[in-house]
């Protein structure tokens, strides 16, 4: 499994990874077309300190993670999804994707990261907490944080 930056042509693989997880695993009735950030990854994520990465096995995209530069030395972790086949050992795709994002964020001079998730993503909550993130209230988010309507749990990490 390799981790690399998003590039043009990855859109269908990203949609095939993310949308089924959103819809089938977590019951969020959303389509690819309803996610403008995914339809314009360069314009939404690959600006400032931001970036979008994919984990690739053969020709398949099996994981994704994005960093949105939200200003003032802060970033928002977004679109972290891993195919069921690549969760946990031996692939450790989530941990590897997060390590790439954290290394990039530090090198880019970011000092804080925020993320939002839903109450349903229990495994994600445990993963973020084991990775050093602390739960915060919505009132503690910076005003520039791109909050999604489905997000009900929020986390913070000081870099």
Short mmCIF file of N, CA and C in Angstrom, two decimals:
data_model
loop_
_atom_site.label_atom_id
_atom_site.label_comp_id
_atom_site.label_asym_id
_atom_site.label_seq_id
_atom_site.Cartn_x
_atom_site.Cartn_y
_atom_site.Cartn_z
N UNK A 1 0.84 -1.18 0.00
CA UNK A 1 0.00 0.00 0.00
C UNK A 1 0.89 1.24 0.00
N UNK A 2 0.59 2.16 -0.89
CA UNK A 2 1.32 3.42 -0.99
C UNK A 2 0.39 4.56 -0.62
N UNK A 3 0.97 5.62 -0.06
CA UNK A 3 0.22 6.84 0.24
C UNK A 3 0.82 7.95 -0.61
N UNK A 4 -0.06 8.65 -1.32
CA UNK A 4 0.40 9.72 -2.21
C UNK A 4 -0.61 10.84 -2.22
N UNK A 5 -0.21 11.98 -2.78
CA UNK A 5 -1.12 13.11 -2.94
C UNK A 5 -2.21 12.76 -3.95
N UNK A 6 -3.37 13.36 -3.75
CA UNK A 6 -4.44 13.29 -4.75
C UNK A 6 -3.91 13.82 -6.07
N UNK A 7 -4.39 13.21 -7.14
CA UNK A 7 -4.11 13.74 -8.48
C UNK A 7 -5.35 13.58 -9.34
N UNK A 8 -5.44 14.42 -10.36
CA UNK A 8 -6.57 14.35 -11.28
C UNK A 8 -6.72 12.92 -11.78
N UNK A 9 -7.96 12.44 -11.82
CA UNK A 9 -8.24 11.07 -12.22
C UNK A 9 -8.58 10.18 -11.03
N UNK A 10 -8.32 10.67 -9.81
CA UNK A 10 -8.62 9.89 -8.60
C UNK A 10 -10.08 9.99 -8.17
N UNK A 11 -10.85 10.87 -8.79
CA UNK A 11 -12.20 11.18 -8.31
C UNK A 11 -13.10 9.95 -8.18
N UNK A 12 -13.13 9.10 -9.17
CA UNK A 12 -14.04 7.95 -9.10
C UNK A 12 -13.62 6.98 -8.00
N UNK A 13 -12.33 6.80 -7.81
CA UNK A 13 -11.84 5.93 -6.74
C UNK A 13 -12.15 6.50 -5.37
N UNK A 14 -12.03 7.82 -5.23
CA UNK A 14 -12.35 8.47 -3.96
C UNK A 14 -13.84 8.35 -3.67
N UNK A 15 -14.67 8.59 -4.66
CA UNK A 15 -16.12 8.45 -4.48
C UNK A 15 -16.48 7.01 -4.12
N UNK A 16 -15.85 6.04 -4.79
CA UNK A 16 -16.15 4.62 -4.53
C UNK A 16 -15.74 4.21 -3.12
N UNK A 17 -14.74 4.87 -2.56
CA UNK A 17 -14.32 4.60 -1.18
C UNK A 17 -15.24 5.27 -0.17
N UNK A 18 -15.43 6.58 -0.32
CA UNK A 18 -16.06 7.39 0.73
C UNK A 18 -17.58 7.22 0.79
N UNK A 19 -18.25 7.33 -0.33
CA UNK A 19 -19.72 7.36 -0.32
C UNK A 19 -20.34 6.09 0.27
N UNK A 20 -19.88 4.89 -0.09
CA UNK A 20 -20.48 3.71 0.54
C UNK A 20 -20.28 3.66 2.07
N UNK A 21 -19.14 4.12 2.54
CA UNK A 21 -18.92 4.15 3.99
C UNK A 21 -19.90 5.12 4.64
N UNK A 22 -20.04 6.31 4.05
CA UNK A 22 -20.97 7.30 4.59
C UNK A 22 -22.39 6.76 4.60
N UNK A 23 -22.81 6.19 3.49
CA UNK A 23 -24.21 5.77 3.33
C UNK A 23 -24.52 4.44 4.02
N UNK A 24 -23.72 3.43 3.78
CA UNK A 24 -24.05 2.08 4.23
C UNK A 24 -23.60 1.80 5.66
N UNK A 25 -22.39 2.25 6.02
CA UNK A 25 -21.91 1.96 7.37
C UNK A 25 -22.50 2.91 8.41
N UNK A 26 -22.67 4.16 8.01
CA UNK A 26 -23.07 5.16 9.00
C UNK A 26 -24.43 5.79 8.74
N UNK A 27 -25.11 5.35 7.69
CA UNK A 27 -26.47 5.78 7.45
C UNK A 27 -26.65 7.26 7.16
N UNK A 28 -25.62 7.87 6.58
CA UNK A 28 -25.72 9.29 6.22
C UNK A 28 -26.16 9.36 4.76
N UNK A 29 -27.35 9.89 4.51
CA UNK A 29 -27.88 9.91 3.13
C UNK A 29 -27.25 11.04 2.32
N UNK A 30 -26.05 10.78 1.80
CA UNK A 30 -25.31 11.80 1.05
C UNK A 30 -24.74 11.17 -0.21
N UNK A 31 -24.60 11.98 -1.23
CA UNK A 31 -24.02 11.51 -2.49
C UNK A 31 -22.71 12.25 -2.73
N UNK A 32 -21.96 11.77 -3.69
CA UNK A 32 -20.72 12.43 -4.11
C UNK A 32 -21.03 13.85 -4.58
N UNK A 33 -22.12 13.99 -5.33
CA UNK A 33 -22.50 15.30 -5.88
C UNK A 33 -22.83 16.31 -4.78
N UNK A 34 -23.22 15.85 -3.62
CA UNK A 34 -23.55 16.74 -2.51
C UNK A 34 -22.34 17.13 -1.67
N UNK A 35 -21.14 16.79 -2.13
CA UNK A 35 -19.91 17.08 -1.40
C UNK A 35 -19.00 17.93 -2.28
N UNK A 36 -19.24 19.24 -2.31
CA UNK A 36 -18.47 20.10 -3.21
C UNK A 36 -16.97 20.06 -2.97
N UNK A 37 -16.55 19.77 -1.73
CA UNK A 37 -15.12 19.67 -1.45
C UNK A 37 -14.47 18.53 -2.22
N UNK A 38 -15.20 17.43 -2.41
CA UNK A 38 -14.67 16.31 -3.18
C UNK A 38 -14.67 16.57 -4.67
N UNK A 39 -15.57 17.41 -5.12
CA UNK A 39 -15.63 17.71 -6.56
C UNK A 39 -14.58 18.75 -6.96
N UNK A 40 -13.97 19.42 -5.97
CA UNK A 40 -12.90 20.38 -6.26
C UNK A 40 -11.80 20.25 -5.21
N UNK A 41 -11.16 19.09 -5.18
CA UNK A 41 -10.11 18.84 -4.19
C UNK A 41 -8.99 19.86 -4.30
N UNK A 42 -8.47 20.18 -5.49
CA UNK A 42 -7.39 21.18 -5.56
C UNK A 42 -7.82 22.54 -4.99
N UNK A 43 -9.01 22.99 -5.34
CA UNK A 43 -9.47 24.30 -4.89
C UNK A 43 -9.84 24.35 -3.42
N UNK A 44 -10.32 23.24 -2.87
CA UNK A 44 -10.77 23.23 -1.48
C UNK A 44 -9.66 22.83 -0.52
N UNK A 45 -8.88 21.80 -0.87
CA UNK A 45 -7.88 21.27 0.06
C UNK A 45 -6.45 21.66 -0.26
N UNK A 46 -6.07 21.69 -1.52
CA UNK A 46 -4.67 21.86 -1.87
C UNK A 46 -4.30 23.34 -2.02
N UNK A 47 -4.63 24.10 -0.98
CA UNK A 47 -4.28 25.52 -0.91
C UNK A 47 -3.63 25.78 0.44
N UNK A 48 -2.76 26.81 0.50
CA UNK A 48 -2.07 27.10 1.75
C UNK A 48 -1.32 25.86 2.22
N UNK A 49 -1.49 25.51 3.50
CA UNK A 49 -0.84 24.32 4.06
C UNK A 49 -1.67 23.06 3.82
N UNK A 50 -2.78 23.18 3.13
CA UNK A 50 -3.68 22.04 2.93
C UNK A 50 -3.15 21.02 1.94
N UNK A 51 -3.73 19.82 2.01
CA UNK A 51 -3.36 18.74 1.10
C UNK A 51 -4.40 17.62 1.21
N UNK A 52 -4.42 16.75 0.24
CA UNK A 52 -5.33 15.59 0.22
C UNK A 52 -4.49 14.39 -0.20
N UNK A 53 -4.56 13.32 0.62
CA UNK A 53 -3.80 12.12 0.33
C UNK A 53 -4.73 10.94 0.12
N UNK A 54 -4.24 9.98 -0.67
CA UNK A 54 -4.95 8.72 -0.84
C UNK A 54 -3.99 7.57 -0.55
N UNK A 55 -4.54 6.50 0.00
CA UNK A 55 -3.81 5.24 0.15
C UNK A 55 -4.23 4.36 -1.01
N UNK A 56 -3.26 3.81 -1.70
CA UNK A 56 -3.53 3.06 -2.92
C UNK A 56 -2.93 1.66 -2.81
N UNK A 57 -3.75 0.69 -3.15
CA UNK A 57 -3.30 -0.71 -3.23
C UNK A 57 -3.62 -1.18 -4.64
N UNK A 58 -2.60 -1.44 -5.43
CA UNK A 58 -2.82 -1.76 -6.84
C UNK A 58 -3.46 -0.57 -7.52
N UNK A 59 -4.61 -0.78 -8.14
CA UNK A 59 -5.32 0.30 -8.82
C UNK A 59 -6.42 0.90 -7.95
N UNK A 60 -6.61 0.38 -6.74
CA UNK A 60 -7.73 0.81 -5.90
C UNK A 60 -7.31 1.82 -4.84
N UNK A 61 -8.16 2.82 -4.65
CA UNK A 61 -7.97 3.76 -3.54
C UNK A 61 -8.65 3.13 -2.33
N UNK A 62 -7.85 2.87 -1.29
CA UNK A 62 -8.34 2.16 -0.11
C UNK A 62 -8.36 3.04 1.13
N UNK A 63 -7.95 4.30 0.99
CA UNK A 63 -7.98 5.22 2.12
C UNK A 63 -7.82 6.64 1.64
N UNK A 64 -8.29 7.56 2.49
CA UNK A 64 -8.14 8.98 2.18
C UNK A 64 -8.03 9.77 3.48
N UNK A 65 -7.39 10.92 3.38
CA UNK A 65 -7.32 11.88 4.48
C UNK A 65 -7.01 13.24 3.87
N UNK A 66 -7.58 14.29 4.46
CA UNK A 66 -7.39 15.63 3.92
C UNK A 66 -7.07 16.60 5.05
N UNK A 67 -6.32 17.62 4.70
CA UNK A 67 -6.00 18.72 5.61
C UNK A 67 -6.45 20.01 4.94
N UNK A 68 -7.33 20.72 5.62
CA UNK A 68 -7.81 22.02 5.14
C UNK A 68 -7.14 23.10 5.98
N UNK A 69 -6.41 24.00 5.34
CA UNK A 69 -5.80 25.14 6.02
C UNK A 69 -6.92 26.11 6.38
N UNK A 70 -7.13 26.35 7.68
CA UNK A 70 -8.21 27.25 8.10
C UNK A 70 -7.68 28.57 8.69
N UNK A 71 -6.39 28.81 8.51
CA UNK A 71 -5.79 30.08 8.91
C UNK A 71 -5.32 30.09 10.35
N UNK A 72 -4.52 31.11 10.68
CA UNK A 72 -4.00 31.32 12.03
C UNK A 72 -3.25 30.11 12.57
N UNK A 73 -2.54 29.39 11.71
CA UNK A 73 -1.76 28.23 12.14
C UNK A 73 -2.59 27.00 12.45
N UNK A 74 -3.84 27.00 12.03
CA UNK A 74 -4.73 25.87 12.32
C UNK A 74 -5.12 25.13 11.05
N UNK A 75 -5.42 23.85 11.23
CA UNK A 75 -5.89 23.04 10.12
C UNK A 75 -7.06 22.19 10.57
N UNK A 76 -7.85 21.78 9.59
CA UNK A 76 -8.98 20.88 9.85
C UNK A 76 -8.68 19.56 9.18
N UNK A 77 -8.71 18.48 9.95
CA UNK A 77 -8.57 17.14 9.41
C UNK A 77 -9.93 16.72 8.89
N UNK A 78 -9.96 16.28 7.63
CA UNK A 78 -11.24 15.93 6.99
C UNK A 78 -11.08 14.69 6.14
N UNK A 79 -12.20 14.11 5.78
CA UNK A 79 -12.30 13.02 4.80
C UNK A 79 -11.37 11.85 5.09
N UNK A 80 -11.27 11.47 6.36
CA UNK A 80 -10.49 10.29 6.71
C UNK A 80 -11.40 9.07 6.61
N UNK A 81 -11.14 8.27 5.60
CA UNK A 81 -11.91 7.05 5.35
C UNK A 81 -10.95 5.94 4.96
N UNK A 82 -11.22 4.74 5.46
CA UNK A 82 -10.40 3.58 5.13
C UNK A 82 -11.34 2.42 4.78
N UNK A 83 -11.04 1.76 3.68
CA UNK A 83 -11.82 0.58 3.28
C UNK A 83 -11.75 -0.47 4.37
N UNK A 84 -12.85 -1.18 4.61
CA UNK A 84 -12.85 -2.22 5.65
C UNK A 84 -11.68 -3.20 5.51
N UNK A 85 -11.28 -3.50 4.29
CA UNK A 85 -10.19 -4.45 4.05
C UNK A 85 -8.84 -3.96 4.54
N UNK A 86 -8.72 -2.65 4.82
CA UNK A 86 -7.43 -2.08 5.18
C UNK A 86 -7.42 -1.45 6.58
N UNK A 87 -8.43 -1.75 7.37
CA UNK A 87 -8.49 -1.25 8.74
C UNK A 87 -7.70 -2.18 9.65
N UNK A 88 -6.99 -1.61 10.59
CA UNK A 88 -6.24 -2.41 11.55
C UNK A 88 -5.06 -3.12 10.92
N UNK A 89 -4.54 -4.11 11.66
CA UNK A 89 -3.39 -4.87 11.18
C UNK A 89 -3.81 -5.76 10.02
N UNK A 90 -2.96 -6.06 9.06
CA UNK A 90 -1.57 -5.63 9.00
C UNK A 90 -1.36 -4.30 8.29
N UNK A 91 -2.40 -3.75 7.68
CA UNK A 91 -2.22 -2.56 6.83
C UNK A 91 -2.00 -1.28 7.63
N UNK A 92 -2.77 -1.11 8.71
CA UNK A 92 -2.69 0.09 9.54
C UNK A 92 -2.83 1.37 8.69
N UNK A 93 -3.74 1.33 7.74
CA UNK A 93 -3.91 2.44 6.80
C UNK A 93 -4.25 3.74 7.52
N UNK A 94 -5.16 3.69 8.50
CA UNK A 94 -5.55 4.92 9.19
C UNK A 94 -4.35 5.55 9.91
N UNK A 95 -3.59 4.74 10.62
CA UNK A 95 -2.43 5.27 11.34
C UNK A 95 -1.39 5.83 10.38
N UNK A 96 -1.20 5.16 9.26
CA UNK A 96 -0.23 5.64 8.28
C UNK A 96 -0.69 6.94 7.62
N UNK A 97 -1.98 7.01 7.29
CA UNK A 97 -2.51 8.26 6.70
C UNK A 97 -2.37 9.41 7.69
N UNK A 98 -2.74 9.17 8.95
CA UNK A 98 -2.65 10.24 9.96
C UNK A 98 -1.20 10.68 10.15
N UNK A 99 -0.26 9.74 10.16
CA UNK A 99 1.16 10.09 10.32
C UNK A 99 1.64 11.00 9.20
N UNK A 100 1.21 10.72 7.97
CA UNK A 100 1.59 11.56 6.83
C UNK A 100 1.02 12.97 7.01
N UNK A 101 -0.25 13.06 7.40
CA UNK A 101 -0.89 14.36 7.59
C UNK A 101 -0.20 15.14 8.71
N UNK A 102 0.09 14.49 9.83
CA UNK A 102 0.72 15.19 10.96
C UNK A 102 2.11 15.68 10.60
N UNK A 103 2.88 14.87 9.90
CA UNK A 103 4.21 15.28 9.47
C UNK A 103 4.13 16.50 8.54
N UNK A 104 3.21 16.45 7.61
CA UNK A 104 3.03 17.58 6.68
C UNK A 104 2.59 18.84 7.43
N UNK A 105 1.63 18.69 8.34
CA UNK A 105 1.11 19.85 9.09
C UNK A 105 2.22 20.51 9.90
N UNK A 106 3.03 19.71 10.56
CA UNK A 106 4.14 20.27 11.36
C UNK A 106 5.16 20.97 10.46
N UNK A 107 5.51 20.32 9.35
CA UNK A 107 6.48 20.90 8.41
C UNK A 107 5.95 22.20 7.81
N UNK A 108 4.64 22.30 7.65
CA UNK A 108 4.02 23.50 7.08
C UNK A 108 3.84 24.61 8.13
N UNK A 109 4.18 24.32 9.39
CA UNK A 109 4.10 25.34 10.43
C UNK A 109 2.78 25.44 11.15
N UNK A 110 1.88 24.48 10.93
CA UNK A 110 0.62 24.51 11.66
C UNK A 110 0.87 24.17 13.13
N UNK A 111 0.06 24.74 14.01
CA UNK A 111 0.23 24.50 15.45
C UNK A 111 -0.94 23.78 16.08
N UNK A 112 -2.09 23.77 15.40
CA UNK A 112 -3.26 23.10 15.94
C UNK A 112 -4.05 22.43 14.83
N UNK A 113 -4.69 21.33 15.19
CA UNK A 113 -5.60 20.64 14.27
C UNK A 113 -6.94 20.45 14.95
N UNK A 114 -7.98 20.54 14.17
CA UNK A 114 -9.35 20.30 14.63
C UNK A 114 -10.00 19.29 13.72
N UNK A 115 -10.97 18.57 14.23
CA UNK A 115 -11.76 17.70 13.37
C UNK A 115 -13.15 17.55 13.95
N UNK A 116 -14.07 17.23 13.07
CA UNK A 116 -15.44 16.95 13.46
C UNK A 116 -15.83 15.59 12.92
N UNK A 117 -16.66 14.91 13.68
CA UNK A 117 -17.14 13.59 13.27
C UNK A 117 -18.55 13.40 13.83
N UNK A 118 -19.17 12.32 13.47
CA UNK A 118 -20.51 12.08 13.97
C UNK A 118 -20.45 11.19 15.20
N UNK A 119 -21.53 11.17 15.94
CA UNK A 119 -21.62 10.31 17.12
C UNK A 119 -21.52 8.83 16.74
N UNK A 120 -21.84 8.50 15.49
CA UNK A 120 -21.86 7.11 15.04
C UNK A 120 -20.47 6.53 14.79
N UNK A 121 -19.47 7.36 14.58
CA UNK A 121 -18.13 6.88 14.22
C UNK A 121 -17.35 6.49 15.47
N UNK A 122 -17.83 5.50 16.22
CA UNK A 122 -17.23 5.14 17.51
C UNK A 122 -15.79 4.67 17.38
N UNK A 123 -15.49 3.89 16.37
CA UNK A 123 -14.11 3.45 16.17
C UNK A 123 -13.21 4.65 15.88
N UNK A 124 -13.73 5.61 15.15
CA UNK A 124 -12.96 6.82 14.86
C UNK A 124 -12.68 7.60 16.14
N UNK A 125 -13.66 7.69 17.03
CA UNK A 125 -13.45 8.39 18.30
C UNK A 125 -12.28 7.76 19.05
N UNK A 126 -12.29 6.43 19.16
CA UNK A 126 -11.21 5.74 19.87
C UNK A 126 -9.87 5.98 19.18
N UNK A 127 -9.86 5.92 17.84
CA UNK A 127 -8.63 6.13 17.09
C UNK A 127 -8.06 7.53 17.35
N UNK A 128 -8.91 8.55 17.25
CA UNK A 128 -8.44 9.91 17.45
C UNK A 128 -7.94 10.12 18.87
N UNK A 129 -8.65 9.58 19.84
CA UNK A 129 -8.24 9.73 21.23
C UNK A 129 -6.92 9.02 21.49
N UNK A 130 -6.71 7.82 20.94
CA UNK A 130 -5.44 7.12 21.08
C UNK A 130 -4.31 7.87 20.38
N UNK A 131 -4.66 8.66 19.37
CA UNK A 131 -3.67 9.42 18.61
C UNK A 131 -3.37 10.78 19.23
N UNK A 132 -3.94 11.07 20.40
CA UNK A 132 -3.61 12.30 21.11
C UNK A 132 -4.61 13.42 21.00
N UNK A 133 -5.69 13.23 20.25
CA UNK A 133 -6.71 14.26 20.12
C UNK A 133 -7.56 14.30 21.39
N UNK A 134 -8.01 15.48 21.75
CA UNK A 134 -8.89 15.68 22.90
C UNK A 134 -10.24 16.19 22.44
N UNK A 135 -11.30 15.67 23.05
CA UNK A 135 -12.65 16.13 22.72
C UNK A 135 -12.84 17.57 23.18
N UNK A 136 -13.53 18.35 22.37
CA UNK A 136 -13.85 19.74 22.71
C UNK A 136 -15.32 19.99 22.37
N UNK A 137 -15.84 21.10 22.86
CA UNK A 137 -17.22 21.47 22.55
C UNK A 137 -17.25 22.28 21.25
N UNK A 138 -18.39 22.34 20.61
CA UNK A 138 -18.49 23.16 19.38
C UNK A 138 -18.10 24.62 19.62
N UNK A 139 -18.33 25.13 20.83
CA UNK A 139 -17.98 26.52 21.14
C UNK A 139 -16.47 26.76 21.12
N UNK A 140 -15.67 25.69 21.23
CA UNK A 140 -14.22 25.83 21.25
C UNK A 140 -13.60 25.79 19.85
N UNK A 141 -14.42 25.55 18.83
CA UNK A 141 -13.92 25.54 17.46
C UNK A 141 -13.62 26.95 16.99
N UNK A 142 -12.58 27.14 16.17
CA UNK A 142 -12.35 28.47 15.60
C UNK A 142 -13.47 28.80 14.61
N UNK A 143 -13.74 30.07 14.41
CA UNK A 143 -14.84 30.45 13.50
C UNK A 143 -14.60 30.02 12.05
N UNK A 144 -13.34 29.76 11.69
CA UNK A 144 -13.03 29.35 10.31
C UNK A 144 -13.16 27.84 10.09
N UNK A 145 -13.48 27.08 11.15
CA UNK A 145 -13.60 25.63 11.02
C UNK A 145 -14.78 25.29 10.11
N UNK A 146 -14.56 24.46 9.07
CA UNK A 146 -15.63 24.10 8.13
C UNK A 146 -16.53 23.00 8.71
N UNK A 147 -17.50 23.41 9.48
CA UNK A 147 -18.36 22.46 10.19
C UNK A 147 -19.39 21.85 9.24
N UNK A 148 -19.53 20.53 9.33
CA UNK A 148 -20.52 19.81 8.54
C UNK A 148 -21.77 19.62 9.40
N UNK A 149 -22.94 19.61 8.77
CA UNK A 149 -24.20 19.50 9.51
C UNK A 149 -24.28 18.20 10.31
N UNK A 150 -23.65 17.13 9.82
CA UNK A 150 -23.73 15.83 10.52
C UNK A 150 -22.75 15.71 11.68
N UNK A 151 -21.81 16.64 11.80
CA UNK A 151 -20.80 16.56 12.85
C UNK A 151 -21.38 16.95 14.21
N UNK A 152 -21.18 16.06 15.18
CA UNK A 152 -21.66 16.32 16.54
C UNK A 152 -20.56 16.15 17.59
N UNK A 153 -19.42 15.57 17.20
CA UNK A 153 -18.28 15.41 18.10
C UNK A 153 -17.09 16.10 17.47
N UNK A 154 -16.35 16.80 18.32
CA UNK A 154 -15.22 17.59 17.81
C UNK A 154 -13.98 17.31 18.64
N UNK A 155 -12.84 17.38 17.96
CA UNK A 155 -11.56 17.08 18.60
C UNK A 155 -10.54 18.15 18.23
N UNK A 156 -9.49 18.21 19.07
CA UNK A 156 -8.43 19.19 18.95
C UNK A 156 -7.11 18.49 19.23
N UNK A 157 -6.06 18.89 18.52
CA UNK A 157 -4.70 18.39 18.77
C UNK A 157 -3.74 19.55 18.64
N UNK A 158 -2.92 19.73 19.65
CA UNK A 158 -1.85 20.72 19.60
C UNK A 158 -0.62 20.05 19.00
N UNK A 159 -0.04 20.66 17.97
CA UNK A 159 1.12 20.05 17.30
C UNK A 159 2.44 20.51 17.91
#
